Structure formats: structure tokens, C-alpha cells
Amino acid sequence: KRIESWRQESRLAAAPERPARPRSGTVMDGKIIIDARGHLLGRLASVVAKQLLSGKRIVVVRCEGIVSSGTLMRKKVAFAYWLRKRHNTNPKRGPIHFRSPARIFWRTVRGMVPHMTARGQAAMSRLASFEGIPEPYDKMKRLVVPSALKVVRMRPDRKFTVLGRLATEMGWGYGPLIEKLEAQRKVTEQQYYASKKERLAALGKAKAAAEVPESAQAVLEAGGYA
């Protein structure tokens, strides 16, 4: 017992103290917000998977606006065929058939990531997908992926399917609610943008009318504010 206690004490004494991990100031620090409306499903998922594996934190919004090449009928047939796949004895063990567009996109990304490994699980933990634009992200800058846009990658005469409509016809029941919330959000954003333009215009007039002394002007120019 004395030997064991001595070994434990020596291990504790030899173990170096781990430095405290710096915490970000806000939840959104370091996150990339992608507006998925008008993007092709596979191309967007491949870009997102690559960035997740490189350590980026990504939030994908408006997943109901993602499109996939092919007619709606062909997509419904393929989806119905996929719904038949189940575990032989216990369906709870999978495969899990997601109906919501956000989870369909999440599962598509998961298929491009080694999710059975620790590296892949850590990458998937850095992904969040939503229908519509929830409250924390509606006030943040949203980006697009030009290499995955439908208008760039598909000819205008090709048939395509919107993921939101496919999900609605295959059992997703929150399409009307998302449309209602999105309409409310757009009205609020338009009001905010109008007030922002008024504030910027008033600020520009105030700057133009302000009389700055030469001494203060030199200081401003040295600091890069002039």
C-alpha cells in the first residue's frame, strides 16, 4: 500500500499543469454562416465537409431552399425506396430516415465525413443546420459558396427539385410554419435596413457639416481616421 501511494504521489507531482483553454467572448465567434438557398445539395455538402475536417465551425441556414438536380418525381421514387431500408430485427438501430431539410443536409454531409472516427465525430460536432434563419444568426453576415450555386453549375433548362418541397411531400409537416416565420423575419429585416440607411445618411451629413481644426485633422490623418 505504501508503494502504491508513493507511485500515485509521484505521478501527480510529475504531471504538468494543463494551460486553461481560452474561451471565445461570444457563441458566434469563429463561425461561418452559410445561406444555403439556391445551392446544389451535393456540391454544398462536399465543401462544408472539407471545411469541417479542417477545423472550421459552420452554420447552414435556410436548408429548405437547397436544390437537387432531377425532377421531383424521380426524387420521390428514390426517397421512397430509401424509406424501405431498415434494420432486420430492430428498426430503432437504423437507418434513421430524416424528413426535415436540415437533417437531410446534415446526413448528406455525414456521408462525406469519416464519422465513425474521433476526427469525424469532432468535425460533425462543428456543424449546425437549420430551416429558416433562427434568431442568433439573422443579425449576422451570411455567405454563399459560388462553386455550389445552381445558377453557376446548372443549365437553366435542366430540371431540379427544391429540398423543402420534397421533404413536405415525404412527411415533413413544418413547411407552412417556416414560411410564416420567414415572412415575419423579412419584414423585420427591411425595417432594420431602412433605419440603418437613415442613420448612415445622418452620420454622413454630420461629418460633412463638421468643422475640424487643422491640429485635430493632422492627428486624425496620422491615425487613419481622416
mmCIF file with all atom_site columns, C-alpha atoms in Angstrom:
data_model
loop_
_atom_site.group_PDB
_atom_site.id
_atom_site.type_symbol
_atom_site.label_atom_id
_atom_site.label_alt_id
_atom_site.label_comp_id
_atom_site.label_asym_id
_atom_site.label_entity_id
_atom_site.label_seq_id
_atom_site.pdbx_PDB_ins_code
_atom_site.Cartn_x
_atom_site.Cartn_y
_atom_site.Cartn_z
_atom_site.occupancy
_atom_site.B_iso_or_equiv
_atom_site.pdbx_formal_charge
_atom_site.auth_seq_id
_atom_site.auth_comp_id
_atom_site.auth_asym_id
_atom_site.auth_atom_id
_atom_site.pdbx_PDB_model_num
ATOM 1   C CA . LYS A 1 1   ? 0.000   0.000  0.000   1.00 0.00 ? 1   LYS A CA 1
ATOM 2   C CA . ARG A 1 2   ? 2.848   2.388  0.797   1.00 0.00 ? 2   ARG A CA 1
ATOM 3   C CA . ILE A 1 3   ? 4.452   1.677  -2.585  1.00 0.00 ? 3   ILE A CA 1
ATOM 4   C CA . GLU A 1 4   ? 1.159   2.305  -4.408  1.00 0.00 ? 4   GLU A CA 1
ATOM 5   C CA . SER A 1 5   ? 0.566   5.580  -2.567  1.00 0.00 ? 5   SER A CA 1
ATOM 6   C CA . TRP A 1 6   ? 4.137   6.661  -3.333  1.00 0.00 ? 6   TRP A CA 1
ATOM 7   C CA . ARG A 1 7   ? 3.616   5.903  -7.033  1.00 0.00 ? 7   ARG A CA 1
ATOM 8   C CA . GLN A 1 8   ? 0.396   7.926  -7.126  1.00 0.00 ? 8   GLN A CA 1
ATOM 9   C CA . GLU A 1 9   ? 2.078   10.877 -5.398  1.00 0.00 ? 9   GLU A CA 1
ATOM 10  C CA . SER A 1 10  ? 4.998   10.757 -7.833  1.00 0.00 ? 10  SER A CA 1
ATOM 11  C CA . ARG A 1 11  ? 2.618   10.704 -10.826 1.00 0.00 ? 11  ARG A CA 1
ATOM 12  C CA . LEU A 1 12  ? 0.689   13.693 -9.517  1.00 0.00 ? 12  LEU A CA 1
ATOM 13  C CA . ALA A 1 13  ? 3.914   15.558 -8.849  1.00 0.00 ? 13  ALA A CA 1
ATOM 14  C CA . ALA A 1 14  ? 5.302   14.798 -12.302 1.00 0.00 ? 14  ALA A CA 1
ATOM 15  C CA . ALA A 1 15  ? 2.121   15.624 -14.195 1.00 0.00 ? 15  ALA A CA 1
ATOM 16  C CA . PRO A 1 16  ? 2.410   19.135 -15.693 1.00 0.00 ? 16  PRO A CA 1
ATOM 17  C CA . GLU A 1 17  ? -0.442  21.563 -15.273 1.00 0.00 ? 17  GLU A CA 1
ATOM 18  C CA . ARG A 1 18  ? -2.535  21.977 -18.391 1.00 0.00 ? 18  ARG A CA 1
ATOM 19  C CA . PRO A 1 19  ? -2.954  25.558 -19.534 1.00 0.00 ? 19  PRO A CA 1
ATOM 20  C CA . ALA A 1 20  ? -6.502  26.866 -19.423 1.00 0.00 ? 20  ALA A CA 1
ATOM 21  C CA . ARG A 1 21  ? -8.186  26.862 -22.821 1.00 0.00 ? 21  ARG A CA 1
ATOM 22  C CA . PRO A 1 22  ? -9.127  30.364 -23.970 1.00 0.00 ? 22  PRO A CA 1
ATOM 23  C CA . ARG A 1 23  ? -12.851 30.795 -24.303 1.00 0.00 ? 23  ARG A CA 1
ATOM 24  C CA . SER A 1 24  ? -14.387 32.907 -27.003 1.00 0.00 ? 24  SER A CA 1
ATOM 25  C CA . GLY A 1 25  ? -16.214 36.024 -25.991 1.00 0.00 ? 25  GLY A CA 1
ATOM 26  C CA . THR A 1 26  ? -19.457 35.115 -27.770 1.00 0.00 ? 26  THR A CA 1
ATOM 27  C CA . VAL A 1 27  ? -21.089 31.987 -29.072 1.00 0.00 ? 27  VAL A CA 1
ATOM 28  C CA . MET A 1 28  ? -20.756 33.145 -32.698 1.00 0.00 ? 28  MET A CA 1
ATOM 29  C CA . ASP A 1 29  ? -17.001 33.765 -32.594 1.00 0.00 ? 29  ASP A CA 1
ATOM 30  C CA . GLY A 1 30  ? -15.258 31.847 -35.366 1.00 0.00 ? 30  GLY A CA 1
ATOM 31  C CA . LYS A 1 31  ? -18.440 30.533 -37.011 1.00 0.00 ? 31  LYS A CA 1
ATOM 32  C CA . ILE A 1 32  ? -19.161 30.713 -40.718 1.00 0.00 ? 32  ILE A CA 1
ATOM 33  C CA . ILE A 1 33  ? -22.829 31.326 -41.567 1.00 0.00 ? 33  ILE A CA 1
ATOM 34  C CA . ILE A 1 34  ? -23.845 29.926 -44.967 1.00 0.00 ? 34  ILE A CA 1
ATOM 35  C CA . ASP A 1 35  ? -27.155 30.800 -46.624 1.00 0.00 ? 35  ASP A CA 1
ATOM 36  C CA . ALA A 1 36  ? -27.990 27.534 -48.393 1.00 0.00 ? 36  ALA A CA 1
ATOM 37  C CA . ARG A 1 37  ? -30.834 28.850 -50.548 1.00 0.00 ? 37  ARG A CA 1
ATOM 38  C CA . GLY A 1 38  ? -30.154 28.176 -54.232 1.00 0.00 ? 38  GLY A CA 1
ATOM 39  C CA . HIS A 1 39  ? -27.210 25.816 -53.616 1.00 0.00 ? 39  HIS A CA 1
ATOM 40  C CA . LEU A 1 40  ? -26.883 22.306 -55.006 1.00 0.00 ? 40  LEU A CA 1
ATOM 41  C CA . LEU A 1 41  ? -27.117 19.660 -52.289 1.00 0.00 ? 41  LEU A CA 1
ATOM 42  C CA . GLY A 1 42  ? -24.085 17.534 -53.096 1.00 0.00 ? 42  GLY A CA 1
ATOM 43  C CA . ARG A 1 43  ? -21.730 20.333 -54.044 1.00 0.00 ? 43  ARG A CA 1
ATOM 44  C CA . LEU A 1 44  ? -22.529 22.374 -50.946 1.00 0.00 ? 44  LEU A CA 1
ATOM 45  C CA . ALA A 1 45  ? -22.213 19.316 -48.713 1.00 0.00 ? 45  ALA A CA 1
ATOM 46  C CA . SER A 1 46  ? -18.772 18.465 -50.125 1.00 0.00 ? 46  SER A CA 1
ATOM 47  C CA . VAL A 1 47  ? -17.451 21.975 -49.494 1.00 0.00 ? 47  VAL A CA 1
ATOM 48  C CA . VAL A 1 48  ? -18.891 22.027 -45.967 1.00 0.00 ? 48  VAL A CA 1
ATOM 49  C CA . ALA A 1 49  ? -17.438 18.590 -45.180 1.00 0.00 ? 49  ALA A CA 1
ATOM 50  C CA . LYS A 1 50  ? -13.979 19.667 -46.301 1.00 0.00 ? 50  LYS A CA 1
ATOM 51  C CA . GLN A 1 51  ? -14.094 22.804 -44.155 1.00 0.00 ? 51  GLN A CA 1
ATOM 52  C CA . LEU A 1 52  ? -15.372 20.889 -41.129 1.00 0.00 ? 52  LEU A CA 1
ATOM 53  C CA . LEU A 1 53  ? -12.468 18.464 -41.339 1.00 0.00 ? 53  LEU A CA 1
ATOM 54  C CA . SER A 1 54  ? -10.072 21.401 -41.462 1.00 0.00 ? 54  SER A CA 1
ATOM 55  C CA . GLY A 1 55  ? -11.426 22.696 -38.150 1.00 0.00 ? 55  GLY A CA 1
ATOM 56  C CA . LYS A 1 56  ? -13.989 25.320 -39.202 1.00 0.00 ? 56  LYS A CA 1
ATOM 57  C CA . ARG A 1 57  ? -17.290 25.822 -37.341 1.00 0.00 ? 57  ARG A CA 1
ATOM 58  C CA . ILE A 1 58  ? -20.131 26.146 -39.846 1.00 0.00 ? 58  ILE A CA 1
ATOM 59  C CA . VAL A 1 59  ? -23.818 27.047 -39.507 1.00 0.00 ? 59  VAL A CA 1
ATOM 60  C CA . VAL A 1 60  ? -26.038 26.399 -42.533 1.00 0.00 ? 60  VAL A CA 1
ATOM 61  C CA . VAL A 1 61  ? -29.374 28.243 -42.621 1.00 0.00 ? 61  VAL A CA 1
ATOM 62  C CA . ARG A 1 62  ? -32.372 28.122 -44.986 1.00 0.00 ? 62  ARG A CA 1
ATOM 63  C CA . CYS A 1 63  ? -31.825 24.455 -45.786 1.00 0.00 ? 63  CYS A CA 1
ATOM 64  C CA . GLU A 1 64  ? -35.356 24.256 -47.195 1.00 0.00 ? 64  GLU A CA 1
ATOM 65  C CA . GLY A 1 65  ? -34.088 26.283 -50.174 1.00 0.00 ? 65  GLY A CA 1
ATOM 66  C CA . ILE A 1 66  ? -31.408 23.771 -51.204 1.00 0.00 ? 66  ILE A CA 1
ATOM 67  C CA . VAL A 1 67  ? -31.958 22.269 -54.648 1.00 0.00 ? 67  VAL A CA 1
ATOM 68  C CA . SER A 1 68  ? -31.052 18.945 -56.204 1.00 0.00 ? 68  SER A CA 1
ATOM 69  C CA . SER A 1 69  ? -30.805 18.161 -59.891 1.00 0.00 ? 69  SER A CA 1
ATOM 70  C CA . GLY A 1 70  ? -33.558 15.947 -61.253 1.00 0.00 ? 70  GLY A CA 1
ATOM 71  C CA . THR A 1 71  ? -37.335 16.007 -61.364 1.00 0.00 ? 71  THR A CA 1
ATOM 72  C CA . LEU A 1 72  ? -39.497 15.847 -58.279 1.00 0.00 ? 72  LEU A CA 1
ATOM 73  C CA . MET A 1 73  ? -40.981 12.501 -59.295 1.00 0.00 ? 73  MET A CA 1
ATOM 74  C CA . ARG A 1 74  ? -37.560 10.837 -59.596 1.00 0.00 ? 74  ARG A CA 1
ATOM 75  C CA . LYS A 1 75  ? -36.526 12.222 -56.209 1.00 0.00 ? 75  LYS A CA 1
ATOM 76  C CA . LYS A 1 76  ? -39.718 10.973 -54.577 1.00 0.00 ? 76  LYS A CA 1
ATOM 77  C CA . VAL A 1 77  ? -39.205 7.497  -56.006 1.00 0.00 ? 77  VAL A CA 1
ATOM 78  C CA . ALA A 1 78  ? -35.622 7.395  -54.737 1.00 0.00 ? 78  ALA A CA 1
ATOM 79  C CA . PHE A 1 79  ? -36.677 8.709  -51.319 1.00 0.00 ? 79  PHE A CA 1
ATOM 80  C CA . ALA A 1 80  ? -39.488 6.144  -51.047 1.00 0.00 ? 80  ALA A CA 1
ATOM 81  C CA . TYR A 1 81  ? -37.037 3.382  -51.950 1.00 0.00 ? 81  TYR A CA 1
ATOM 82  C CA . TRP A 1 82  ? -34.708 4.618  -49.220 1.00 0.00 ? 82  TRP A CA 1
ATOM 83  C CA . LEU A 1 83  ? -37.546 4.627  -46.676 1.00 0.00 ? 83  LEU A CA 1
ATOM 84  C CA . ARG A 1 84  ? -37.915 0.864  -47.162 1.00 0.00 ? 84  ARG A CA 1
ATOM 85  C CA . LYS A 1 85  ? -34.391 0.240  -45.882 1.00 0.00 ? 85  LYS A CA 1
ATOM 86  C CA . ARG A 1 86  ? -34.498 -0.744 -42.211 1.00 0.00 ? 86  ARG A CA 1
ATOM 87  C CA . HIS A 1 87  ? -32.871 -2.972 -39.632 1.00 0.00 ? 87  HIS A CA 1
ATOM 88  C CA . ASN A 1 88  ? -33.884 -6.608 -39.946 1.00 0.00 ? 88  ASN A CA 1
ATOM 89  C CA . THR A 1 89  ? -34.948 -7.128 -36.324 1.00 0.00 ? 89  THR A CA 1
ATOM 90  C CA . ASN A 1 90  ? -34.917 -3.736 -34.555 1.00 0.00 ? 90  ASN A CA 1
ATOM 91  C CA . PRO A 1 91  ? -35.729 -0.637 -36.648 1.00 0.00 ? 91  PRO A CA 1
ATOM 92  C CA . LYS A 1 92  ? -34.547 1.634  -33.818 1.00 0.00 ? 92  LYS A CA 1
ATOM 93  C CA . ARG A 1 93  ? -30.975 0.712  -34.720 1.00 0.00 ? 93  ARG A CA 1
ATOM 94  C CA . GLY A 1 94  ? -31.286 2.399  -38.084 1.00 0.00 ? 94  GLY A CA 1
ATOM 95  C CA . PRO A 1 95  ? -31.101 3.613  -40.651 1.00 0.00 ? 95  PRO A CA 1
ATOM 96  C CA . ILE A 1 96  ? -32.871 6.733  -39.361 1.00 0.00 ? 96  ILE A CA 1
ATOM 97  C CA . HIS A 1 97  ? -34.942 8.360  -42.106 1.00 0.00 ? 97  HIS A CA 1
ATOM 98  C CA . PHE A 1 98  ? -34.885 12.116 -41.572 1.00 0.00 ? 98  PHE A CA 1
ATOM 99  C CA . ARG A 1 99  ? -37.648 14.138 -43.201 1.00 0.00 ? 99  ARG A CA 1
ATOM 100 C CA . SER A 1 100 ? -36.627 17.715 -42.381 1.00 0.00 ? 100 SER A CA 1
ATOM 101 C CA . PRO A 1 101 ? -34.394 19.502 -44.924 1.00 0.00 ? 101 PRO A CA 1
ATOM 102 C CA . ALA A 1 102 ? -31.850 20.479 -42.274 1.00 0.00 ? 102 ALA A CA 1
ATOM 103 C CA . ARG A 1 103 ? -31.379 16.893 -41.162 1.00 0.00 ? 103 ARG A CA 1
ATOM 104 C CA . ILE A 1 104 ? -31.287 15.625 -44.745 1.00 0.00 ? 104 ILE A CA 1
ATOM 105 C CA . PHE A 1 105 ? -28.439 18.039 -45.437 1.00 0.00 ? 105 PHE A CA 1
ATOM 106 C CA . TRP A 1 106 ? -26.753 17.027 -42.161 1.00 0.00 ? 106 TRP A CA 1
ATOM 107 C CA . ARG A 1 107 ? -26.920 13.363 -43.161 1.00 0.00 ? 107 ARG A CA 1
ATOM 108 C CA . THR A 1 108 ? -25.516 14.153 -46.606 1.00 0.00 ? 108 THR A CA 1
ATOM 109 C CA . VAL A 1 109 ? -22.520 15.858 -45.010 1.00 0.00 ? 109 VAL A CA 1
ATOM 110 C CA . ARG A 1 110 ? -22.097 12.944 -42.605 1.00 0.00 ? 110 ARG A CA 1
ATOM 111 C CA . GLY A 1 111 ? -21.758 10.590 -45.563 1.00 0.00 ? 111 GLY A CA 1
ATOM 112 C CA . MET A 1 112 ? -18.748 12.626 -46.736 1.00 0.00 ? 112 MET A CA 1
ATOM 113 C CA . VAL A 1 113 ? -17.023 12.602 -43.333 1.00 0.00 ? 113 VAL A CA 1
ATOM 114 C CA . PRO A 1 114 ? -15.359 9.645  -41.555 1.00 0.00 ? 114 PRO A CA 1
ATOM 115 C CA . HIS A 1 115 ? -17.958 9.930  -38.807 1.00 0.00 ? 115 HIS A CA 1
ATOM 116 C CA . MET A 1 116 ? -17.039 6.614  -37.180 1.00 0.00 ? 116 MET A CA 1
ATOM 117 C CA . THR A 1 117 ? -13.671 8.022  -36.101 1.00 0.00 ? 117 THR A CA 1
ATOM 118 C CA . ALA A 1 118 ? -12.925 10.574 -33.397 1.00 0.00 ? 118 ALA A CA 1
ATOM 119 C CA . ARG A 1 119 ? -11.805 13.071 -36.049 1.00 0.00 ? 119 ARG A CA 1
ATOM 120 C CA . GLY A 1 120 ? -15.057 12.707 -37.958 1.00 0.00 ? 120 GLY A CA 1
ATOM 121 C CA . GLN A 1 121 ? -17.213 12.965 -34.837 1.00 0.00 ? 121 GLN A CA 1
ATOM 122 C CA . ALA A 1 122 ? -15.390 16.149 -33.829 1.00 0.00 ? 122 ALA A CA 1
ATOM 123 C CA . ALA A 1 123 ? -15.965 17.537 -37.337 1.00 0.00 ? 123 ALA A CA 1
ATOM 124 C CA . MET A 1 124 ? -19.708 16.773 -37.227 1.00 0.00 ? 124 MET A CA 1
ATOM 125 C CA . SER A 1 125 ? -19.980 18.444 -33.819 1.00 0.00 ? 125 SER A CA 1
ATOM 126 C CA . ARG A 1 126 ? -18.869 21.682 -35.510 1.00 0.00 ? 126 ARG A CA 1
ATOM 127 C CA . LEU A 1 127 ? -21.833 21.650 -37.930 1.00 0.00 ? 127 LEU A CA 1
ATOM 128 C CA . ALA A 1 128 ? -25.283 23.105 -37.298 1.00 0.00 ? 128 ALA A CA 1
ATOM 129 C CA . SER A 1 129 ? -28.089 23.229 -39.873 1.00 0.00 ? 129 SER A CA 1
ATOM 130 C CA . PHE A 1 130 ? -31.472 24.975 -39.668 1.00 0.00 ? 130 PHE A CA 1
ATOM 131 C CA . GLU A 1 131 ? -34.620 25.613 -41.648 1.00 0.00 ? 131 GLU A CA 1
ATOM 132 C CA . GLY A 1 132 ? -35.151 29.333 -41.978 1.00 0.00 ? 132 GLY A CA 1
ATOM 133 C CA . ILE A 1 133 ? -32.840 31.710 -40.133 1.00 0.00 ? 133 ILE A CA 1
ATOM 134 C CA . PRO A 1 134 ? -33.215 31.467 -36.337 1.00 0.00 ? 134 PRO A CA 1
ATOM 135 C CA . GLU A 1 135 ? -32.726 34.463 -34.087 1.00 0.00 ? 135 GLU A CA 1
ATOM 136 C CA . PRO A 1 136 ? -28.979 34.376 -33.276 1.00 0.00 ? 136 PRO A CA 1
ATOM 137 C CA . TYR A 1 137 ? -27.993 34.237 -36.949 1.00 0.00 ? 137 TYR A CA 1
ATOM 138 C CA . ASP A 1 138 ? -30.460 36.644 -38.571 1.00 0.00 ? 138 ASP A CA 1
ATOM 139 C CA . LYS A 1 139 ? -28.293 39.581 -37.425 1.00 0.00 ? 139 LYS A CA 1
ATOM 140 C CA . MET A 1 140 ? -25.034 38.132 -38.725 1.00 0.00 ? 140 MET A CA 1
ATOM 141 C CA . LYS A 1 141 ? -23.378 38.288 -42.112 1.00 0.00 ? 141 LYS A CA 1
ATOM 142 C CA . ARG A 1 142 ? -24.308 35.308 -44.273 1.00 0.00 ? 142 ARG A CA 1
ATOM 143 C CA . LEU A 1 143 ? -22.114 33.885 -47.026 1.00 0.00 ? 143 LEU A CA 1
ATOM 144 C CA . VAL A 1 144 ? -22.653 31.766 -50.135 1.00 0.00 ? 144 VAL A CA 1
ATOM 145 C CA . VAL A 1 145 ? -20.489 29.167 -51.872 1.00 0.00 ? 145 VAL A CA 1
ATOM 146 C CA . PRO A 1 146 ? -20.132 30.276 -55.530 1.00 0.00 ? 146 PRO A CA 1
ATOM 147 C CA . SER A 1 147 ? -18.891 26.868 -56.695 1.00 0.00 ? 147 SER A CA 1
ATOM 148 C CA . ALA A 1 148 ? -22.088 25.240 -55.384 1.00 0.00 ? 148 ALA A CA 1
ATOM 149 C CA . LEU A 1 149 ? -24.701 27.713 -56.664 1.00 0.00 ? 149 LEU A CA 1
ATOM 150 C CA . LYS A 1 150 ? -27.347 26.340 -59.011 1.00 0.00 ? 150 LYS A CA 1
ATOM 151 C CA . VAL A 1 151 ? -27.143 29.338 -61.357 1.00 0.00 ? 151 VAL A CA 1
ATOM 152 C CA . VAL A 1 152 ? -23.420 28.659 -61.816 1.00 0.00 ? 152 VAL A CA 1
ATOM 153 C CA . ARG A 1 153 ? -23.426 24.862 -62.062 1.00 0.00 ? 153 ARG A CA 1
ATOM 154 C CA . MET A 1 154 ? -26.683 24.016 -63.871 1.00 0.00 ? 154 MET A CA 1
ATOM 155 C CA . ARG A 1 155 ? -28.076 24.966 -67.225 1.00 0.00 ? 155 ARG A CA 1
ATOM 156 C CA . PRO A 1 156 ? -31.295 26.967 -66.948 1.00 0.00 ? 156 PRO A CA 1
ATOM 157 C CA . ASP A 1 157 ? -33.277 24.361 -68.903 1.00 0.00 ? 157 ASP A CA 1
ATOM 158 C CA . ARG A 1 158 ? -32.425 21.487 -66.536 1.00 0.00 ? 158 ARG A CA 1
ATOM 159 C CA . LYS A 1 159 ? -34.988 20.110 -64.113 1.00 0.00 ? 159 LYS A CA 1
ATOM 160 C CA . PHE A 1 160 ? -34.388 20.468 -60.390 1.00 0.00 ? 160 PHE A CA 1
ATOM 161 C CA . THR A 1 161 ? -36.127 19.775 -57.088 1.00 0.00 ? 161 THR A CA 1
ATOM 162 C CA . VAL A 1 162 ? -36.325 22.063 -54.060 1.00 0.00 ? 162 VAL A CA 1
ATOM 163 C CA . LEU A 1 163 ? -35.489 20.167 -50.889 1.00 0.00 ? 163 LEU A CA 1
ATOM 164 C CA . GLY A 1 164 ? -38.260 21.852 -48.900 1.00 0.00 ? 164 GLY A CA 1
ATOM 165 C CA . ARG A 1 165 ? -40.979 20.655 -51.281 1.00 0.00 ? 165 ARG A CA 1
ATOM 166 C CA . LEU A 1 166 ? -39.557 17.138 -51.398 1.00 0.00 ? 166 LEU A CA 1
ATOM 167 C CA . ALA A 1 167 ? -39.455 16.979 -47.607 1.00 0.00 ? 167 ALA A CA 1
ATOM 168 C CA . THR A 1 168 ? -43.035 18.294 -47.340 1.00 0.00 ? 168 THR A CA 1
ATOM 169 C CA . GLU A 1 169 ? -44.375 15.675 -49.728 1.00 0.00 ? 169 GLU A CA 1
ATOM 170 C CA . MET A 1 170 ? -42.480 12.910 -47.913 1.00 0.00 ? 170 MET A CA 1
ATOM 171 C CA . GLY A 1 171 ? -43.808 13.683 -44.442 1.00 0.00 ? 171 GLY A CA 1
ATOM 172 C CA . TRP A 1 172 ? -42.200 16.895 -43.128 1.00 0.00 ? 172 TRP A CA 1
ATOM 173 C CA . GLY A 1 173 ? -45.006 18.926 -41.554 1.00 0.00 ? 173 GLY A CA 1
ATOM 174 C CA . TYR A 1 174 ? -43.375 22.258 -40.698 1.00 0.00 ? 174 TYR A CA 1
ATOM 175 C CA . GLY A 1 175 ? -43.129 23.840 -44.138 1.00 0.00 ? 175 GLY A CA 1
ATOM 176 C CA . PRO A 1 176 ? -46.017 26.327 -43.642 1.00 0.00 ? 176 PRO A CA 1
ATOM 177 C CA . LEU A 1 177 ? -44.667 27.344 -40.239 1.00 0.00 ? 177 LEU A CA 1
ATOM 178 C CA . ILE A 1 178 ? -41.201 28.037 -41.665 1.00 0.00 ? 178 ILE A CA 1
ATOM 179 C CA . GLU A 1 179 ? -42.748 30.128 -44.462 1.00 0.00 ? 179 GLU A CA 1
ATOM 180 C CA . LYS A 1 180 ? -44.700 32.170 -41.908 1.00 0.00 ? 180 LYS A CA 1
ATOM 181 C CA . LEU A 1 181 ? -41.624 32.786 -39.727 1.00 0.00 ? 181 LEU A CA 1
ATOM 182 C CA . GLU A 1 182 ? -39.524 33.698 -42.758 1.00 0.00 ? 182 GLU A CA 1
ATOM 183 C CA . ALA A 1 183 ? -42.113 36.252 -43.899 1.00 0.00 ? 183 ALA A CA 1
ATOM 184 C CA . GLN A 1 184 ? -42.031 37.865 -40.459 1.00 0.00 ? 184 GLN A CA 1
ATOM 185 C CA . ARG A 1 185 ? -38.238 37.897 -40.456 1.00 0.00 ? 185 ARG A CA 1
ATOM 186 C CA . LYS A 1 186 ? -38.051 39.571 -43.864 1.00 0.00 ? 186 LYS A CA 1
ATOM 187 C CA . VAL A 1 187 ? -40.376 42.364 -42.754 1.00 0.00 ? 187 VAL A CA 1
ATOM 188 C CA . THR A 1 188 ? -38.257 42.970 -39.667 1.00 0.00 ? 188 THR A CA 1
ATOM 189 C CA . GLU A 1 189 ? -35.054 42.981 -41.725 1.00 0.00 ? 189 GLU A CA 1
ATOM 190 C CA . GLN A 1 190 ? -36.486 45.511 -44.176 1.00 0.00 ? 190 GLN A CA 1
ATOM 191 C CA . GLN A 1 191 ? -37.423 47.837 -41.327 1.00 0.00 ? 191 GLN A CA 1
ATOM 192 C CA . TYR A 1 192 ? -33.972 47.478 -39.786 1.00 0.00 ? 192 TYR A CA 1
ATOM 193 C CA . TYR A 1 193 ? -32.260 48.148 -43.125 1.00 0.00 ? 193 TYR A CA 1
ATOM 194 C CA . ALA A 1 194 ? -34.353 51.288 -43.720 1.00 0.00 ? 194 ALA A CA 1
ATOM 195 C CA . SER A 1 195 ? -33.480 52.661 -40.279 1.00 0.00 ? 195 SER A CA 1
ATOM 196 C CA . LYS A 1 196 ? -29.820 51.801 -40.845 1.00 0.00 ? 196 LYS A CA 1
ATOM 197 C CA . LYS A 1 197 ? -29.776 53.749 -44.124 1.00 0.00 ? 197 LYS A CA 1
ATOM 198 C CA . GLU A 1 198 ? -31.306 56.767 -42.363 1.00 0.00 ? 198 GLU A CA 1
ATOM 199 C CA . ARG A 1 199 ? -28.686 56.615 -39.606 1.00 0.00 ? 199 ARG A CA 1
ATOM 200 C CA . LEU A 1 200 ? -25.833 56.352 -42.111 1.00 0.00 ? 200 LEU A CA 1
ATOM 201 C CA . ALA A 1 201 ? -27.211 59.271 -44.130 1.00 0.00 ? 201 ALA A CA 1
ATOM 202 C CA . ALA A 1 202 ? -27.500 61.414 -40.993 1.00 0.00 ? 202 ALA A CA 1
ATOM 203 C CA . LEU A 1 203 ? -23.968 60.452 -39.975 1.00 0.00 ? 203 LEU A CA 1
ATOM 204 C CA . GLY A 1 204 ? -22.629 61.430 -43.402 1.00 0.00 ? 204 GLY A CA 1
ATOM 205 C CA . LYS A 1 205 ? -24.334 64.822 -43.244 1.00 0.00 ? 205 LYS A CA 1
ATOM 206 C CA . ALA A 1 206 ? -22.960 65.417 -39.756 1.00 0.00 ? 206 ALA A CA 1
ATOM 207 C CA . LYS A 1 207 ? -19.435 64.556 -40.905 1.00 0.00 ? 207 LYS A CA 1
ATOM 208 C CA . ALA A 1 208 ? -19.721 66.855 -43.911 1.00 0.00 ? 208 ALA A CA 1
ATOM 209 C CA . ALA A 1 209 ? -21.007 69.727 -41.787 1.00 0.00 ? 209 ALA A CA 1
ATOM 210 C CA . ALA A 1 210 ? -18.452 69.276 -39.009 1.00 0.00 ? 210 ALA A CA 1
ATOM 211 C CA . GLU A 1 211 ? -15.593 71.786 -38.820 1.00 0.00 ? 211 GLU A CA 1
ATOM 212 C CA . VAL A 1 212 ? -12.394 70.104 -37.702 1.00 0.00 ? 212 VAL A CA 1
ATOM 213 C CA . PRO A 1 213 ? -9.386  72.240 -36.667 1.00 0.00 ? 213 PRO A CA 1
ATOM 214 C CA . GLU A 1 214 ? -6.129  71.741 -38.556 1.00 0.00 ? 214 GLU A CA 1
ATOM 215 C CA . SER A 1 215 ? -4.385  70.347 -35.468 1.00 0.00 ? 215 SER A CA 1
ATOM 216 C CA . ALA A 1 216 ? -7.115  67.778 -34.924 1.00 0.00 ? 216 ALA A CA 1
ATOM 217 C CA . GLN A 1 217 ? -7.161  66.951 -38.662 1.00 0.00 ? 217 GLN A CA 1
ATOM 218 C CA . ALA A 1 218 ? -3.451  66.101 -38.556 1.00 0.00 ? 218 ALA A CA 1
ATOM 219 C CA . VAL A 1 219 ? -3.998  63.774 -35.610 1.00 0.00 ? 219 VAL A CA 1
ATOM 220 C CA . LEU A 1 220 ? -6.912  62.065 -37.379 1.00 0.00 ? 220 LEU A CA 1
ATOM 221 C CA . GLU A 1 221 ? -4.892  61.581 -40.570 1.00 0.00 ? 221 GLU A CA 1
ATOM 222 C CA . ALA A 1 222 ? -2.000  60.098 -38.585 1.00 0.00 ? 222 ALA A CA 1
ATOM 223 C CA . GLY A 1 223 ? -4.389  57.603 -37.005 1.00 0.00 ? 223 GLY A CA 1
ATOM 224 C CA . GLY A 1 224 ? -6.044  56.702 -40.314 1.00 0.00 ? 224 GLY A CA 1
ATOM 225 C CA . TYR A 1 225 ? -9.451  58.205 -39.487 1.00 0.00 ? 225 TYR A CA 1
ATOM 226 C CA . ALA A 1 226 ? -9.473  61.076 -41.957 1.00 0.00 ? 226 ALA A CA 1
#
